[in-house]
Amino acid sequence: MESSKVIHAFYNDDEILMDAVKAVKAEHHHIEEVFCPFPVHGLDKAMGLAPTRLAITAFFYGITGLAFAIWMTNYMMIQDWPQDIGGKPSFSWIENMPAFVPIMFELTVFFAAHLMVITFYMRSRIWPFKKAENPDPRTTDDHFLMEIPVHNNVDELTALLTKTGAVEINVVDKH
Amino acid sequence: MYQFSGKLKTFSLALILLGVIGIAYSFLTAPSTIQEAKDIIALQSSHGSDHGDSHGGEHEDNAHTKNYESTSGEHNSSEHIDQEMSAHGAHNDDSHAEHVLHQLQNRPWSAFYVALFFFLGTTLLVLAFYASQRVAQSGWSVVLFRVMESITANLVPTSVIMLIIIILSAMHMNHLFPWMAEGTFDPSSENYDAIVDGKSWWINIPGWTIRSIIYLALWNAYRFFIRKNSIKEDTANDGGKTYKLNYNVSVGFIFVFMLTETMMSWDWIMGLDPHWFSTLFGWYVLASLLVTALTVIAFVTIYLRSKGALPGVNDSHIHDLAKFMFGFSVFWTYLWFAQFMLIWYANIPEETTYFAARFNEYKLPFLAMVVMNFVFPILLLLNSDYKSIPWFVVLGGIVILGGHYLDIFVMIMPGTVGGQWYFGIPELSALLFFIGIFIFTVFSSFAKANPIPKANPFLEESEHFHYYNIEHRGEGSENHH
């Protein structure tokens, strides 16, 4: 049965938070979420989060952009209406290729950048008018919050978290 | 302290010896008379090789001979006509044979000059990169300072050899620089070249020689000073005074370097094609040499680390070097393409001849270097994990080094030997000669000083340098934060 309560432990320093995460992991408790006002270097490693694959998606988006640019320049300038524009050779794509490189470059970057950002928004579930999910407004200013699900072990967890230097510990209903 | 092993020393001396033998052989076998040149042309035609074909061809051949002619300054218009006629007809015309003779005589010189410039320039850029690291007060590279300093030890022998080549060229011992030919600036001479004469306020033998000597002197002066004072820094204990002095001198050097590097590229490389000019050429040469320099730093670092001589160097340092190799490979491509595309697009004849000569007679090296210097490093070094794997960096680095040797080759050869190029004994032995000198000077210099610049204020930071994204092999994650 899924627990309906979670414990919220507050910290006011990222170094203490890091040590607390390591201590909680060492006791084999599952950390549901950590809320921070700014990126804490090494937190993902300490929590054991899998590395992001965003860069890999960007690479493939870039390849897509490059392919699109090659197809577009070839279709427009060589296949559809091959005009003589200022003596530029339009007999085959490769002959006029240097003139297309700026387009190829820009579209590669454009596709890689924008599609990666959109992928990021989708995977992170961020969009306009989305309801904010922070459990306590202080986590956007100067506090760090660690959220741990409770399985009839409130006292044990509270003792552990107090020892790690939590400044405030609350047991709340899961939102 | 690092011990320069006897094995490596013997190896480097063997390379130098092998190189000297090959260089001597290539000078001795270069043709000295027109008759010998004719024999070689006849041999080429009968073998039906590329070179023979290009001289026996018809219309296209005419165009490309002209292209070569207009990039070299030593032929007047009357010879031009002979040239065209001989290109169409038989090979018994003397002016054509004389032209080929000059190219064949240039070959051992050019082969040596390509390797010399490659090593001198690379060493110089290691020095400039080192100065930039001091000026930027970079935190990561301090443990590599002694590696870079040792590599710059190669600047001394290469500068001395360059000085000799400069003096020999100025004394008309070779035909490397067409504008040095007798009568180029003399209106009454049949060698007179009005276009080059218009530039004689810059390219004249006394000015060129003096400038060349000044460049070499300035670079070597900085290298002498900074090496001495960097070692002094270790034990100075004067509240950072020596460190600040080194910083200030490095700032001055960066300024001097940018000026001298640009002018050096005009004098030593662009002067080989005195009819041609390009505004971003200095940057282009800089980019090429900078990639090579970073690759060489990475190679020496990886080698010394594998010998246990660099205790402070971890995978993140290798990762950073590989990142620089990657980044400047792209920078090189950007400049290469910017120079090519602007000329290709506008297609002004006086500029286009430069690329026409290269595209007609050097197609394979010209196109291969784009693959080697751009496509290969892009695909190989894009992945963050790969950049910290030494053998991967070495694999990418070998291709980058080969590609930039080709780059220098394609800069120099078309103006000096034209269609008579080949990668054979002269080129290979010159390379071996300079590789031998490089190994000998660099590693004996590294053995002479403490491999760790002890008193540098950024040493601590450099030893704990860690790029967050990579896992270090052989180290726990708790070693770094």
XYZ file of N, CA and C in Angstrom, chain B residues 207-317:
333
model
N 64.506 43.969 -45.643
C 63.393 44.121 -44.700
C 62.902 42.775 -44.210
N 62.727 41.864 -45.133
C 62.217 40.531 -44.814
C 63.152 39.823 -43.839
N 64.455 39.901 -44.125
C 65.430 39.217 -43.273
C 65.436 39.819 -41.874
N 65.433 41.138 -41.812
C 65.477 41.792 -40.497
C 64.221 41.464 -39.708
N 63.075 41.551 -40.354
C 61.820 41.228 -39.666
C 61.841 39.797 -39.135
N 62.269 38.877 -40.004
C 62.297 37.468 -39.592
C 63.163 37.286 -38.362
N 64.308 37.948 -38.363
C 65.204 37.805 -37.216
C 64.567 38.407 -35.966
N 63.858 39.528 -36.142
C 63.206 40.156 -34.983
C 62.139 39.227 -34.393
N 61.334 38.603 -35.271
C 60.310 37.692 -34.739
C 60.967 36.619 -33.878
N 61.977 35.964 -34.476
C 62.619 34.843 -33.781
C 63.231 35.319 -32.466
N 63.858 36.502 -32.514
C 64.517 37.014 -31.319
C 63.494 37.295 -30.218
N 62.370 37.909 -30.575
C 61.365 38.247 -29.562
C 60.786 36.987 -28.925
N 60.446 36.007 -29.752
C 59.854 34.784 -29.207
C 60.830 34.076 -28.279
N 62.067 33.973 -28.749
C 63.051 33.260 -27.937
C 63.384 34.020 -26.660
N 63.351 35.346 -26.741
C 63.624 36.133 -25.536
C 62.574 35.853 -24.472
N 61.301 35.854 -24.888
C 60.242 35.567 -23.907
C 60.380 34.157 -23.351
N 60.629 33.225 -24.253
C 60.721 31.819 -23.818
C 61.892 31.647 -22.830
N 63.014 32.298 -23.112
C 64.169 32.213 -22.208
C 63.821 32.803 -20.850
N 63.189 33.984 -20.895
C 62.859 34.670 -19.641
C 61.864 33.862 -18.809
N 60.783 33.412 -19.459
C 59.690 32.815 -18.690
C 60.095 31.455 -18.141
N 60.909 30.730 -18.877
C 61.359 29.433 -18.381
C 62.215 29.628 -17.126
N 63.138 30.595 -17.222
C 64.030 30.849 -16.095
C 63.232 31.335 -14.884
N 62.351 32.274 -15.125
C 61.611 32.862 -14.008
C 60.518 31.956 -13.461
N 60.030 31.055 -14.302
C 59.030 30.111 -13.813
C 59.681 29.146 -12.820
N 60.895 28.738 -13.121
C 61.606 27.859 -12.183
C 61.992 28.641 -10.923
N 62.331 29.912 -11.136
C 62.671 30.765 -10.004
C 61.467 30.936 -9.072
N 60.284 30.979 -9.670
C 59.042 31.147 -8.914
C 58.896 30.072 -7.831
N 59.372 28.841 -8.148
C 59.224 27.712 -7.218
C 59.826 28.012 -5.847
N 60.959 28.704 -5.860
C 61.690 28.907 -4.614
C 61.790 30.375 -4.235
N 61.089 31.237 -4.979
C 61.291 32.679 -4.789
C 60.871 33.124 -3.388
N 59.679 32.686 -2.938
C 59.209 33.038 -1.592
C 59.253 34.539 -1.340
N 58.744 35.313 -2.305
C 58.831 36.778 -2.195
C 57.440 37.412 -2.250
N 56.461 36.675 -1.722
C 55.112 37.238 -1.683
C 54.503 37.437 -3.060
N 54.830 36.545 -3.988
C 54.199 36.605 -5.312
C 54.795 37.613 -6.267
N 55.928 38.186 -5.910
C 56.540 39.206 -6.774
C 56.963 38.618 -8.109
N 57.645 37.468 -8.072
C 58.089 36.816 -9.304
C 56.887 36.404 -10.134
N 55.860 35.894 -9.432
C 54.649 35.479 -10.135
C 54.034 36.653 -10.880
N 53.981 37.815 -10.223
C 53.380 39.002 -10.851
C 54.231 39.487 -12.017
N 55.541 39.403 -11.862
C 56.428 39.805 -12.959
C 56.180 38.907 -14.167
N 56.104 37.584 -13.920
C 55.831 36.646 -15.006
C 54.498 36.949 -15.664
N 53.535 37.326 -14.843
C 52.212 37.683 -15.377
C 52.335 38.886 -16.314
N 53.003 39.934 -15.837
C 53.103 41.155 -16.642
C 53.853 40.922 -17.942
N 54.947 40.164 -17.854
C 55.720 39.904 -19.069
C 54.888 39.087 -20.056
N 54.069 38.150 -19.524
C 53.233 37.341 -20.404
C 52.178 38.190 -21.115
N 51.639 39.183 -20.394
C 50.686 40.100 -21.037
C 51.365 40.794 -22.211
N 52.575 41.275 -21.969
C 53.334 41.934 -23.036
C 53.598 40.984 -24.189
N 53.913 39.746 -23.857
C 54.232 38.788 -24.922
C 53.016 38.501 -25.796
N 51.850 38.349 -25.168
C 50.636 38.064 -25.953
C 50.439 39.155 -27.009
N 50.666 40.402 -26.596
C 50.527 41.528 -27.526
C 51.546 41.423 -28.663
N 52.805 41.235 -28.274
C 53.873 41.117 -29.272
C 53.624 39.912 -30.174
N 53.179 38.840 -29.570
C 52.960 37.612 -30.333
C 51.902 37.817 -31.417
N 50.799 38.466 -31.064
C 49.742 38.627 -32.055
C 50.232 39.441 -33.251
N 51.025 40.468 -32.991
C 51.567 41.258 -34.099
C 52.557 40.444 -34.921
N 53.514 39.801 -34.231
C 54.565 39.095 -34.966
C 54.006 37.868 -35.676
N 53.013 37.214 -35.082
C 52.459 36.012 -35.721
C 51.803 36.384 -37.043
N 51.047 37.489 -37.039
C 50.394 37.921 -38.275
C 51.429 38.234 -39.344
N 52.443 39.022 -38.956
C 53.444 39.419 -39.948
C 54.275 38.217 -40.397
N 54.531 37.315 -39.447
C 55.267 36.096 -39.790
C 54.520 35.314 -40.861
N 53.190 35.224 -40.728
C 52.441 34.443 -41.719
C 52.475 35.127 -43.088
N 52.548 36.467 -43.103
C 52.698 37.138 -44.406
C 54.079 36.840 -44.980
N 55.089 36.991 -44.149
C 56.462 36.919 -44.647
C 56.864 35.504 -45.038
N 56.491 34.557 -44.197
C 57.018 33.204 -44.394
C 56.113 32.310 -45.220
N 54.813 32.611 -45.252
C 53.905 31.731 -46.003
C 53.250 32.478 -47.173
N 52.617 33.624 -46.895
C 51.929 34.303 -47.987
C 52.919 34.798 -49.046
N 54.160 35.076 -48.623
C 55.186 35.509 -49.553
C 55.554 34.461 -50.594
N 55.139 33.219 -50.365
C 55.401 32.171 -51.344
C 54.512 32.341 -52.573
N 53.386 33.024 -52.389
C 52.491 33.352 -53.509
C 52.328 34.867 -53.529
N 53.340 35.603 -54.006
C 53.334 37.057 -53.777
C 52.245 37.802 -54.536
N 51.557 37.137 -55.488
C 50.478 37.835 -56.184
C 49.170 37.757 -55.414
N 49.151 36.887 -54.422
C 47.896 36.606 -53.748
C 47.898 37.248 -52.369
N 46.732 37.618 -51.886
C 46.654 38.159 -50.536
C 45.323 37.783 -49.917
N 45.320 37.680 -48.613
C 44.091 37.368 -47.893
C 44.187 38.023 -46.533
N 43.083 38.653 -46.116
C 43.163 39.429 -44.873
C 43.140 38.557 -43.629
N 42.446 37.422 -43.680
C 42.398 36.653 -42.431
C 43.454 35.560 -42.400
N 44.472 35.672 -43.263
C 45.446 34.605 -43.367
C 46.210 34.378 -42.059
N 46.561 35.480 -41.386
C 47.300 35.342 -40.120
C 46.511 34.547 -39.097
N 45.214 34.815 -39.029
C 44.353 34.083 -38.101
C 44.257 32.620 -38.479
N 44.188 32.405 -39.779
C 44.056 31.040 -40.280
C 45.289 30.210 -39.899
N 46.462 30.796 -40.126
C 47.699 30.104 -39.747
C 47.718 29.889 -38.237
N 47.298 30.922 -37.507
C 47.250 30.819 -36.044
C 46.369 29.657 -35.604
N 45.190 29.552 -36.202
C 44.257 28.496 -35.802
C 44.851 27.123 -36.069
N 45.466 26.991 -37.234
C 46.049 25.699 -37.595
C 47.134 25.293 -36.601
N 48.000 26.258 -36.298
C 49.105 25.944 -35.391
C 48.602 25.745 -33.960
N 47.544 26.456 -33.601
C 47.035 26.346 -32.229
C 46.435 24.961 -31.969
N 45.689 24.442 -32.923
C 45.145 23.082 -32.767
C 46.295 22.088 -32.610
N 47.287 22.229 -33.474
C 48.434 21.326 -33.411
C 49.117 21.444 -32.058
N 49.289 22.673 -31.594
C 49.973 22.890 -30.321
C 49.217 22.209 -29.185
N 47.898 22.352 -29.162
C 47.113 21.741 -28.084
C 47.181 20.222 -28.160
N 47.175 19.693 -29.375
C 47.290 18.244 -29.537
C 48.641 17.765 -29.031
N 49.678 18.532 -29.344
C 51.013 18.139 -28.893
C 51.086 18.190 -27.361
N 50.496 19.226 -26.755
C 50.477 19.293 -25.285
C 49.767 18.059 -24.739
N 48.635 17.705 -25.340
C 47.885 16.535 -24.868
C 48.730 15.266 -25.001
N 49.429 15.126 -26.117
C 50.244 13.920 -26.341
C 51.348 13.801 -25.296
N 52.084 14.904 -25.114
C 53.203 14.853 -24.167
C 52.673 14.618 -22.760
N 51.533 15.255 -22.431
C 50.941 15.058 -21.109
C 50.538 13.605 -20.901
N 49.868 13.027 -21.897
C 49.409 11.638 -21.761
C 50.606 10.701 -21.630
N 51.654 10.977 -22.425
C 52.842 10.126 -22.342
C 53.494 10.224 -20.965
N 53.714 11.463 -20.514
C 54.406 11.645 -19.228
C 53.568 11.108 -18.067
N 52.250 11.259 -18.155
C 51.395 10.744 -17.104
C 51.467 9.224 -17.054
N 51.523 8.604 -18.233
C 51.598 7.143 -18.257
C 52.925 6.655 -17.665
N 53.938 7.543 -17.675
C 55.218 7.185 -17.060
C 55.232 7.554 -15.572
N 54.128 8.075 -15.078
C 54.045 8.444 -13.670
C 54.784 9.718 -13.314
N 55.090 10.538 -14.341
C 55.876 11.747 -14.069
C 55.012 12.951 -13.724
N 53.690 12.805 -13.862
C 52.819 13.950 -13.609
C 51.750 13.575 -12.579
N 52.101 13.582 -11.308
C 51.165 13.126 -10.286
C 49.914 13.996 -10.172
N 50.006 15.262 -10.514
C 48.861 16.155 -10.321
C 47.833 16.105 -11.437
N 48.152 15.383 -12.510
C 47.267 15.424 -13.681
C 46.230 14.314 -13.592
N 44.966 14.667 -13.714
C 43.902 13.657 -13.694
C 43.126 13.679 -15.008
N 42.084 12.861 -15.080
C 41.324 12.742 -16.326
C 40.671 14.049 -16.744
N 40.367 14.904 -15.770
C 39.727 16.169 -16.125
C 40.665 17.081 -16.914
N 41.956 17.002 -16.620
C 42.911 17.807 -17.392
C 42.947 17.325 -18.840
